Amino acid sequence: MPLPPLPTKPATLLDTDSLPAVKPGRKNRPAKKETTAQVTPVSQPDTAPVAIAPRGKASSAGLLLSPSDKPVAHRKANTPVTSAAPAAAQRADTTAPRSNTAPVTATVASQAPAQTDKRVPSAPPAPVKAAAGKHAARVKTARKPEARTLFVLDTNVLLHDPSSLFRFQEHDIFLPMMMLEELDHNKKGMSEVARNARQVSRSLDELVGQTADIAAGLPLNALGSKEARGRLYFQTSAVHNSLPADLPMGKADNQILGVVHALQQKHGDRPVVLVSKDINMRLKARALGLAAEDYFNDQVLEDSDLLYSGMLELPASFWNKHGKDIESWQQGGRTFYRLQGPLCAQFLPNQFVYFEGDMPLYAQVQEVSGKTAVLATLRDYTHAKNNVWGVTARNREQNFALNLLMNPECDFVSLLGQAGTGKTLLALACGLAQVLETKRYSEIIITRATVPVGDDIGFLPGTEEEKMLPWMGALEDNLDVLNTGDQLGNSQGTEWNRAATMDLIRSRIKVKSLNFMRGRTFLNKFLIIDEAQNLTPKQMKTLITRAGPGTKVVCLGNIAQIDTPYLTEGSSGLTYVVDRFKGWPHSGHITLQRGERSRLADYAADTL
């Protein structure tokens, strides 16, 4: 077959005006597969408006693009869009209907404002997902995981809290060799520090037995602690002295600082922090440019003002929001109210609420269930007929405290307050009334921490009770007050005040030392723990767990008068039990605020 002759004229471009207008039909519609395969659809409009011109006019068939787009002239309908084409041109190419033969002309919009077709709705600009190629640089890279902090523990942290090894969550712990030497020096004896040192040594021995390679680090969760997810490292090599020459390396604190400095240089991209209870050591570390922190895990509260007070003042709008659908009934000489409202969800069992307005209310929370609470009225101990061993309440807080102390369903009571608020007097009066009058308890046991305010006076002669008598001067003073009604404003007193003698009272009061409480069980006793702010949380746990059936435990103290070293208002055992026992149905707490000792004592407590 012969070949066709060569063309004698150059090819010319077809003009859209010379072509008849073709209505889009099923046969002439572009296939969906070609459109989706050639163009990446964008759901959001671009910043530049798009004008769709009517068919049949080549002069108005252009697409209005952004000024930064490059012109694409006489592109065929089935030509795929390259990655350099903007998202607006891709959308316009797929939106405008075209035939298989008619080419599409794309021109760059002039700087004059373009007229947008009214049929195209305008939308705010939206970010467009970056495609592969040159747009891939716009995609944000994922952040690298933050490095775990390496905490270097001082010896006093472990002696203060033996379980501090497992309190640092996902972070790692490093123990210098000098710290192990100091643990060995402090393990002998029967003191609290010696017991903590031995406990730390046992924990370290168990951790070392779980792993053969010490240099790789010991997993802290090997002993079952789920909170500790880090690793424990020991100092396995000598550290060169890089501290100033003025600091002698023979001192233990300076050697630990040298280890911290060496670790900081070795792990440049990882934070290294010294944890110590020694303020001077933290100051030296910061002076050398080392990060140092105090050990805060033992702090129950950062601010003592946030401590639970045991009472809540109701707002002025309380009856407007809670005065509907009130149920009331009487039982055992008390009136109960069932209230519903938003404030009821904030109540705690045995918490006292009061409202001093047109409709005053003094009540105790008995039950809380969602937004429903049951309140019970109080016994008025401010009246002389309701006195307890000749003692009547002189203010609102003392009335709340007497309701707790005389409640047989309340097994644990804690009273806080400054000097002269009547903590010991109220507790002793309630104890005598329930031991000698109602026979609810067999005897009163009083104990306290033997921490001197000044220098220690040395060994005391005599038996256990004789050795404790100098520490129980507050007991003697309050017994004198309870046996003379003149100082209480009641010269005649009650029948028991007139008949009871000091010998009878002393036969029912036992003074015990804290050192011999381990392993004991108190049955039907009224246990008073005086000056409880000087006890650690561990000591407080030891005392409270001595309570057997029918025993009531009363803790008294003032967190502003702490004499024990290394204890603060936030780490005291008294603060610990107040925070842990709130909300338990068989415990109560009251913070006494007004002093009743004398005007001199009140003024001194406020100003000094």
XYZ file of C-alpha atoms in Angstrom:
608
model
C 0.000 0.000 0.000
C 1.579 3.375 -0.988
C 2.313 5.969 1.719
C 0.167 9.165 1.870
C 1.698 12.324 0.399
C 3.504 14.744 2.688
C 1.602 17.861 3.816
C 2.304 20.974 1.766
C 1.017 23.509 4.376
C 2.034 23.938 8.015
C -0.431 22.847 10.645
C -2.659 25.490 12.188
C -4.203 25.574 15.588
C -7.900 25.109 15.820
C -9.929 27.989 17.128
C -12.795 27.366 19.521
C -14.985 29.889 17.615
C -14.864 27.688 14.527
C -16.176 24.675 16.377
C -19.875 24.117 16.954
C -21.015 24.206 20.512
C -21.511 20.725 21.850
C -23.880 20.057 24.693
C -22.424 17.817 27.319
C -24.033 14.454 27.098
C -23.264 11.009 28.369
C -21.099 10.246 25.351
C -19.180 13.489 25.484
C -18.658 13.676 29.302
C -15.132 13.009 30.442
C -14.715 9.702 32.187
C -14.400 9.771 35.946
C -11.415 7.477 35.868
C -9.407 9.839 33.654
C -10.275 12.851 35.787
C -9.454 11.234 39.120
C -6.302 9.642 37.790
C -4.969 12.816 36.168
C -5.890 15.485 38.695
C -5.663 15.505 42.477
C -8.917 17.030 43.743
C -8.784 19.689 46.437
C -11.797 20.053 48.677
C -11.183 23.661 49.758
C -11.021 26.674 47.390
C -7.790 28.589 46.913
C -7.195 32.189 47.735
C -7.556 33.332 44.117
C -11.137 33.372 42.712
C -11.941 31.100 39.791
C -14.093 32.302 36.862
C -15.740 29.685 34.654
C -16.295 31.188 31.228
C -19.168 30.162 28.932
C -18.412 27.819 26.080
C -18.032 28.986 22.528
C -15.854 32.108 23.120
C -12.112 31.728 23.036
C -11.523 35.174 24.452
C -13.354 34.380 27.706
C -12.399 30.761 28.074
C -9.337 31.509 30.213
C -9.037 30.452 33.876
C -8.142 33.096 36.448
C -5.176 31.852 38.431
C -2.980 33.332 41.108
C -0.195 35.649 39.934
C 2.447 33.150 41.002
C 1.179 30.421 38.640
C 2.934 29.854 35.318
C 0.807 30.095 32.127
C 0.019 26.830 30.438
C -1.003 27.513 26.788
C -3.111 25.187 24.620
C -2.918 22.227 26.943
C -4.848 19.223 25.738
C -7.834 18.080 27.717
C -6.365 14.745 28.635
C -2.903 16.043 29.558
C -2.110 15.195 33.189
C -1.438 18.037 35.627
C 2.141 18.217 36.832
C 3.156 18.621 40.445
C 4.252 22.217 39.837
C 0.733 23.307 38.896
C -1.134 24.955 41.763
C -4.166 23.495 43.429
C -6.513 26.135 41.937
C -5.634 25.166 38.337
C -6.210 21.507 39.173
C -9.659 22.229 40.576
C -10.631 24.421 37.622
C -9.436 21.807 35.146
C -11.728 19.210 36.650
C -14.673 21.515 37.314
C -15.163 23.129 33.889
C -16.957 20.766 31.440
C -14.994 20.186 28.268
C -15.174 17.920 25.264
C -12.536 15.536 23.991
C -11.634 17.816 21.082
C -11.820 21.338 22.486
C -8.558 22.551 24.023
C -8.487 24.616 27.189
C -6.505 27.847 27.381
C -5.054 28.908 30.743
C -3.702 32.415 31.136
C -2.224 34.324 34.025
C -4.572 36.812 35.614
C -3.563 40.436 35.334
C -2.916 42.511 38.398
C -6.278 44.210 37.953
C -8.995 42.799 40.177
C -10.736 39.952 38.459
C -14.530 39.717 38.273
C -15.681 36.567 39.929
C -18.640 34.693 38.568
C -21.622 35.054 40.864
C -22.428 31.390 40.517
C -19.185 30.392 42.247
C -19.488 30.827 46.047
C -16.567 32.532 47.749
C -15.000 30.792 50.722
C -12.220 31.695 53.112
C -8.812 30.339 52.240
C -7.913 26.954 53.620
C -4.547 25.272 53.841
C -3.797 22.798 51.106
C -2.063 19.553 51.856
C 1.434 19.523 50.459
C 2.065 17.064 47.672
C 5.181 15.111 46.969
C 8.150 16.752 45.347
C 8.977 20.358 46.088
C 5.938 20.708 48.384
C 7.132 17.935 50.661
C 9.301 20.410 52.549
C 6.200 22.039 54.028
C 5.284 18.933 56.045
C 6.249 19.333 59.737
C 8.610 16.730 61.049
C 7.640 14.843 64.214
C 9.256 16.021 67.437
C 11.948 13.910 68.929
C 11.020 12.346 72.278
C 12.415 14.308 75.198
C 15.368 12.724 76.952
C 14.798 11.266 80.390
C 16.171 13.259 83.271
C 19.030 11.700 85.222
C 18.536 12.409 88.943
C 21.546 12.103 91.266
C 20.278 11.404 94.792
C 21.947 12.689 97.904
C 22.167 10.440 100.959
C 19.768 12.521 103.033
C 16.979 11.922 100.509
C 17.162 8.156 100.981
C 17.469 8.505 104.757
C 14.421 10.768 104.779
C 12.271 8.562 102.518
C 13.514 4.995 101.882
C 10.996 4.552 99.075
C 12.271 7.610 97.170
C 13.999 5.274 94.703
C 10.602 4.454 93.239
C 9.145 7.998 93.206
C 10.692 9.379 89.995
C 8.310 7.752 87.464
C 9.962 7.345 84.027
C 13.237 9.109 84.889
C 16.550 7.462 85.740
C 18.465 7.555 89.039
C 22.213 7.669 89.603
C 23.805 6.770 92.955
C 27.387 7.948 93.605
C 29.814 5.672 95.442
C 30.133 8.163 98.299
C 26.399 7.880 98.911
C 26.778 4.146 99.500
C 29.580 4.864 101.971
C 27.362 7.246 103.930
C 24.557 4.664 103.972
C 26.978 2.206 105.519
C 27.937 4.705 108.248
C 24.290 5.370 109.195
C 22.938 1.805 109.266
C 23.866 1.069 112.876
C 21.522 1.849 115.733
C 17.801 1.787 116.538
C 16.931 5.289 115.395
C 14.630 6.134 112.519
C 17.586 7.125 110.354
C 19.292 3.777 110.950
C 16.139 1.850 110.072
C 15.745 3.837 106.850
C 19.393 3.187 105.918
C 18.949 -0.562 106.388
C 15.737 -0.527 104.367
C 17.461 1.260 101.485
C 20.334 -1.233 101.578
C 17.900 -4.141 101.380
C 16.072 -2.572 98.439
C 19.333 -2.013 96.565
C 20.424 -5.587 97.235
C 17.177 -6.932 95.807
C 17.497 -4.767 92.706
C 21.089 -5.875 92.079
C 20.043 -9.515 92.391
C 17.529 -9.108 89.556
C 20.101 -8.034 86.915
C 23.590 -9.339 86.146
C 24.916 -6.277 84.264
C 25.063 -3.323 86.669
C 26.666 -0.986 84.131
C 23.627 -1.243 81.839
C 21.308 -0.055 84.592
C 18.813 -1.830 86.830
C 15.093 -1.608 86.023
C 13.368 0.006 88.995
C 10.118 -1.851 88.359
C 11.799 -5.214 88.951
C 10.447 -5.313 92.518
C 6.836 -4.747 91.479
C 6.629 -0.949 91.591
C 4.500 0.037 88.592
C 5.092 3.774 88.969
C 8.896 3.476 88.611
C 9.619 3.022 84.901
C 13.215 4.258 84.820
C 16.550 2.610 85.531
C 19.034 2.766 88.396
C 22.727 3.393 87.692
C 25.685 3.062 90.053
C 29.022 4.807 89.842
C 31.311 2.102 88.457
C 34.392 4.184 87.587
C 36.456 6.953 89.141
C 35.604 10.584 88.385
C 38.318 13.119 87.711
C 38.240 16.236 89.835
C 36.812 19.084 87.790
C 35.642 21.328 90.644
C 37.425 24.483 91.838
C 40.489 23.939 93.995
C 38.857 25.787 96.895
C 36.461 22.880 97.428
C 38.270 20.019 99.204
C 37.481 16.678 97.595
C 37.779 14.866 100.907
C 34.315 16.028 101.900
C 31.420 13.794 100.901
C 29.224 16.611 99.583
C 31.995 17.879 97.292
C 32.616 14.404 95.901
C 28.925 14.081 95.018
C 29.066 17.508 93.367
C 32.075 16.306 91.349
C 30.064 13.307 90.144
C 27.195 15.547 89.087
C 29.588 17.821 87.184
C 31.165 14.844 85.393
C 27.760 13.441 84.438
C 26.702 16.817 83.085
C 29.745 16.910 80.808
C 29.298 13.300 79.736
C 25.580 13.597 78.946
C 25.484 16.950 77.229
C 22.108 16.400 75.591
C 20.480 15.018 78.735
C 19.433 16.975 81.850
C 21.288 15.964 85.025
C 19.739 17.163 88.312
C 20.992 16.818 91.897
C 18.259 16.026 94.454
C 19.139 16.881 98.053
C 17.441 17.908 101.288
C 20.543 19.885 102.264
C 19.969 23.563 101.477
C 23.678 24.453 101.577
C 24.531 21.682 99.147
C 21.870 22.899 96.723
C 23.292 26.412 96.990
C 26.822 25.181 96.211
C 25.529 23.204 93.244
C 23.773 26.224 91.767
C 26.849 28.365 92.335
C 28.830 25.859 90.253
C 26.243 25.947 87.453
C 24.660 22.592 88.340
C 20.930 21.943 88.464
C 19.701 21.113 91.979
C 16.249 20.520 93.441
C 14.662 19.653 96.757
C 12.803 16.385 97.295
C 9.103 17.277 97.140
C 7.435 13.878 96.891
C 6.897 13.745 100.629
C 5.043 17.052 100.575
C 1.318 16.474 101.072
C 0.478 20.086 100.229
C 2.596 22.859 98.783
C 0.673 25.490 100.745
C -0.643 24.871 104.256
C -3.501 27.289 103.584
C -4.985 24.660 101.258
C -5.263 22.129 104.094
C -8.727 20.734 104.737
C -10.385 22.732 107.538
C -13.341 20.417 108.193
C -16.001 23.114 107.801
C -17.593 25.072 104.993
C -19.462 28.357 105.053
C -22.546 28.242 102.848
C -23.065 31.119 100.372
C -25.878 33.656 100.707
C -27.763 32.086 97.786
C -27.721 28.625 99.350
C -31.439 28.431 100.194
C -32.443 29.822 96.794
C -30.654 26.971 94.997
C -31.153 24.208 97.564
C -34.429 25.153 99.250
C -36.696 23.124 96.978
C -37.858 19.545 97.656
C -36.355 19.349 101.170
C -37.056 16.164 103.125
C -36.790 16.256 106.927
C -37.211 13.716 109.697
C -36.198 13.252 113.325
C -34.177 10.377 114.707
C -32.378 10.010 118.043
C -33.118 13.564 119.096
C -31.609 15.040 115.929
C -33.225 16.496 112.830
C -32.089 15.303 109.421
C -32.493 17.147 106.111
C -32.113 15.767 102.621
C -31.090 18.510 100.180
C -30.490 18.612 96.445
C -28.361 21.137 94.617
C -25.023 21.818 92.914
C -23.170 22.559 96.162
C -23.984 19.161 97.648
C -21.446 17.485 95.383
C -18.653 19.373 97.190
C -19.622 18.130 100.649
C -17.574 15.480 102.470
C -18.818 13.065 105.153
C -18.595 14.499 108.698
C -17.892 17.957 107.325
C -19.557 20.840 109.149
C -21.557 23.427 107.211
C -22.929 26.639 108.626
C -24.985 29.574 107.398
C -25.284 32.703 109.515
C -28.050 34.715 107.891
C -31.815 35.141 108.151
C -32.205 31.352 108.341
C -29.097 30.189 110.275
C -27.968 26.613 109.923
C -25.310 24.590 111.798
C -25.230 21.025 110.567
C -22.980 18.067 109.877
C -22.870 16.168 106.609
C -23.979 12.577 107.141
C -24.208 11.244 103.601
C -23.312 12.441 100.095
C -24.628 10.883 96.887
C -24.075 12.918 93.734
C -25.930 16.224 94.085
C -27.913 14.953 97.076
C -26.713 15.284 100.662
C -28.118 14.441 104.092
C -27.444 16.987 106.858
C -27.965 16.484 110.590
C -28.334 19.180 113.223
C -25.748 19.494 115.981
C -25.881 19.312 119.717
C -25.364 22.750 121.188
C -22.389 22.405 123.523
C -22.290 26.154 124.067
C -25.192 25.766 126.493
C -24.382 24.990 130.109
C -26.771 22.026 130.262
C -24.737 20.238 127.585
C -21.336 20.777 129.234
C -18.711 18.051 129.009
C -16.944 17.544 132.354
C -17.755 21.141 133.165
C -16.455 22.467 129.834
C -18.665 24.346 127.378
C -17.804 25.520 123.908
C -16.842 29.173 123.646
C -16.962 29.519 119.865
C -18.292 27.836 116.765
C -15.210 25.708 116.079
C -15.112 24.332 119.635
C -18.761 23.342 119.297
C -17.918 21.433 116.104
C -14.948 19.745 117.840
C -17.047 18.594 120.807
C -19.610 17.074 118.424
C -16.838 15.018 116.850
C -15.192 14.001 120.120
C -18.483 12.852 121.672
C -19.650 10.975 118.564
C -19.178 7.208 119.094
C -19.303 6.570 115.325
C -16.264 8.749 114.738
C -13.153 6.632 115.329
C -10.510 9.166 114.302
C -10.537 12.894 115.158
C -7.842 15.448 114.348
C -7.755 18.939 115.845
C -5.486 21.671 114.525
C -5.066 25.141 115.903
C -2.655 27.669 117.261
C -1.606 27.847 120.897
C -4.440 28.482 123.306
C -7.370 27.299 121.152
C -8.277 24.519 123.631
C -7.226 21.385 121.753
C -5.852 19.433 124.724
C -8.518 20.667 127.140
C -11.415 19.603 124.893
C -9.887 16.192 124.168
C -9.130 15.494 127.841
C -12.604 16.621 128.985
C -14.322 14.379 126.429
C -12.060 11.489 127.373
C -12.837 11.807 131.092
C -16.570 12.104 130.422
C -16.642 8.960 128.284
C -14.372 6.964 130.602
C -15.740 7.891 134.031
C -19.332 8.856 133.245
C -20.620 6.879 130.246
C -18.070 4.020 130.613
C -17.677 3.902 126.827
C -13.897 3.514 127.070
C -11.841 1.782 129.733
C -9.008 4.319 130.107
C -7.225 7.251 128.521
C -3.778 6.768 126.956
C -1.722 9.892 126.241
C 1.477 9.950 124.221
C 3.545 12.519 122.391
C 6.784 12.921 120.485
C 9.677 13.638 122.848
C 11.263 16.377 120.779
C 12.766 19.174 122.920
C 12.390 22.803 121.980
C 15.912 23.639 123.160
C 18.890 21.537 124.218
C 18.283 18.048 125.549
C 18.519 17.756 129.349
C 19.871 14.215 129.208
C 18.620 10.951 130.730
C 15.717 11.003 133.175
C 15.447 8.626 136.155
C 12.495 6.453 137.038
C 10.008 4.251 135.219
C 8.476 4.840 131.809
C 5.708 7.047 133.175
C 8.118 8.971 135.401
C 10.375 9.632 132.429
C 7.369 10.911 130.433
C 6.013 13.194 133.169
C 8.261 16.156 132.240
C 6.861 15.943 128.714
C 3.292 15.891 130.025
C 3.198 19.319 131.638
C 0.183 20.186 129.441
C -1.689 17.235 130.960
C -1.113 18.479 134.490
C -2.191 21.996 133.601
C -5.425 20.862 131.986
C -6.249 18.498 134.848
C -5.991 21.446 137.227
C -8.407 23.403 135.046
C -10.885 20.523 134.881
C -10.919 20.091 138.648
C -11.485 23.770 139.445
C -14.603 25.161 137.869
C -13.773 28.777 138.752
C -11.516 29.238 135.739
C -14.240 27.962 133.428
C -16.875 30.342 134.689
C -18.755 27.558 136.502
C -17.973 27.739 140.223
C -20.217 24.855 141.249
C -19.324 22.445 138.440
C -21.072 19.157 137.793
C -21.641 16.296 140.182
C -18.637 14.386 138.907
C -16.422 17.453 139.212
C -17.287 17.733 142.903
C -16.963 14.021 143.691
C -14.015 12.948 141.590
C -10.583 13.200 143.125
C -7.237 13.543 141.474
C -6.268 9.977 142.442
C -9.290 8.550 140.662
C -8.549 10.545 137.528
C -4.902 9.539 137.519
C -5.823 5.879 137.854
C -7.640 6.105 134.489
C -4.943 8.055 132.635
C -1.844 6.268 131.337
C 1.138 8.034 129.857
C 3.014 5.937 127.297
C 6.194 6.484 125.341
C 6.263 6.427 121.566
C 9.304 4.160 121.549
C 7.379 1.142 122.870
C 4.269 1.307 120.691
C 5.380 -1.218 118.094
C 3.337 -4.415 118.253
C 0.762 -3.194 120.801
C -3.043 -3.300 120.425
C -5.351 -0.970 122.348
C -8.854 -2.256 123.110
C -11.597 0.222 124.147
C -9.106 3.004 124.778
C -9.303 6.738 124.310
C -5.909 7.440 122.689
C -4.696 11.055 122.627
C -1.632 11.868 120.494
C -0.447 15.293 121.593
C 1.997 17.478 119.621
C 1.415 15.302 116.562
C 2.989 17.869 114.238
C 6.420 16.556 115.271
C 5.709 13.045 113.989
C 6.625 11.732 110.573
C 4.000 10.051 108.382
C 5.568 6.673 109.169
C 5.379 7.255 112.920
C 1.797 8.422 112.600
C 0.909 5.260 110.724
C 2.527 3.166 113.451
C 0.455 4.845 116.166
C -2.912 4.808 114.425
C -2.605 1.149 113.457
C -2.345 0.258 117.172
C -6.080 0.938 117.553
C -8.184 -2.147 118.203
C -11.977 -2.596 118.445
C -13.752 0.203 120.288
C -10.732 2.547 120.358
C -10.911 6.239 119.484
C -7.779 8.065 118.294
C -7.487 11.843 118.722
C -4.571 13.723 117.110
C -3.738 17.211 118.376
C -1.164 19.652 117.058
C -0.157 22.950 115.561
C 1.715 22.733 112.261
C 3.179 26.195 112.880
C 5.242 24.806 115.814
C 7.314 21.983 114.303
C 10.501 21.171 116.233
C 11.583 18.003 114.375
C 14.427 18.513 111.884
C 13.671 17.854 108.207
C 9.915 18.231 108.802
C 7.887 21.078 107.359
C 4.238 22.016 107.360
C 3.727 20.112 104.142
C 5.567 16.929 105.168
C 4.381 16.625 108.779
C 2.584 13.473 109.819
C -0.338 15.533 111.112
C -0.828 17.147 107.698
C -0.528 13.708 106.154
C -3.338 12.114 108.177
C -5.653 15.121 107.819
C -5.375 14.960 104.050
C -5.667 11.161 103.863
C -8.599 10.739 106.262
C -10.856 13.437 104.842
C -13.950 11.908 103.299
C -13.886 8.725 105.397
C -17.313 8.303 107.088
C -15.738 7.427 110.478
C -13.289 10.319 110.779
C -13.540 14.053 111.315
C -11.350 17.114 111.423
C -11.666 20.667 112.700
C -9.226 23.561 112.560
C -9.665 25.739 115.664
C -9.130 29.385 114.834
C -9.913 31.498 117.885
C -7.691 31.419 120.936
C -9.367 31.181 124.361
C -6.376 30.965 126.720
C -5.915 34.646 127.500
C -5.737 37.961 125.724
C -1.969 38.003 126.206
C -1.555 34.575 124.566
C -3.825 35.567 121.678
C -1.936 38.781 121.035
C 1.432 37.000 121.209
C 0.287 34.289 118.799
C -0.802 36.901 116.258
C 2.087 39.347 116.494
C 5.160 37.286 117.384
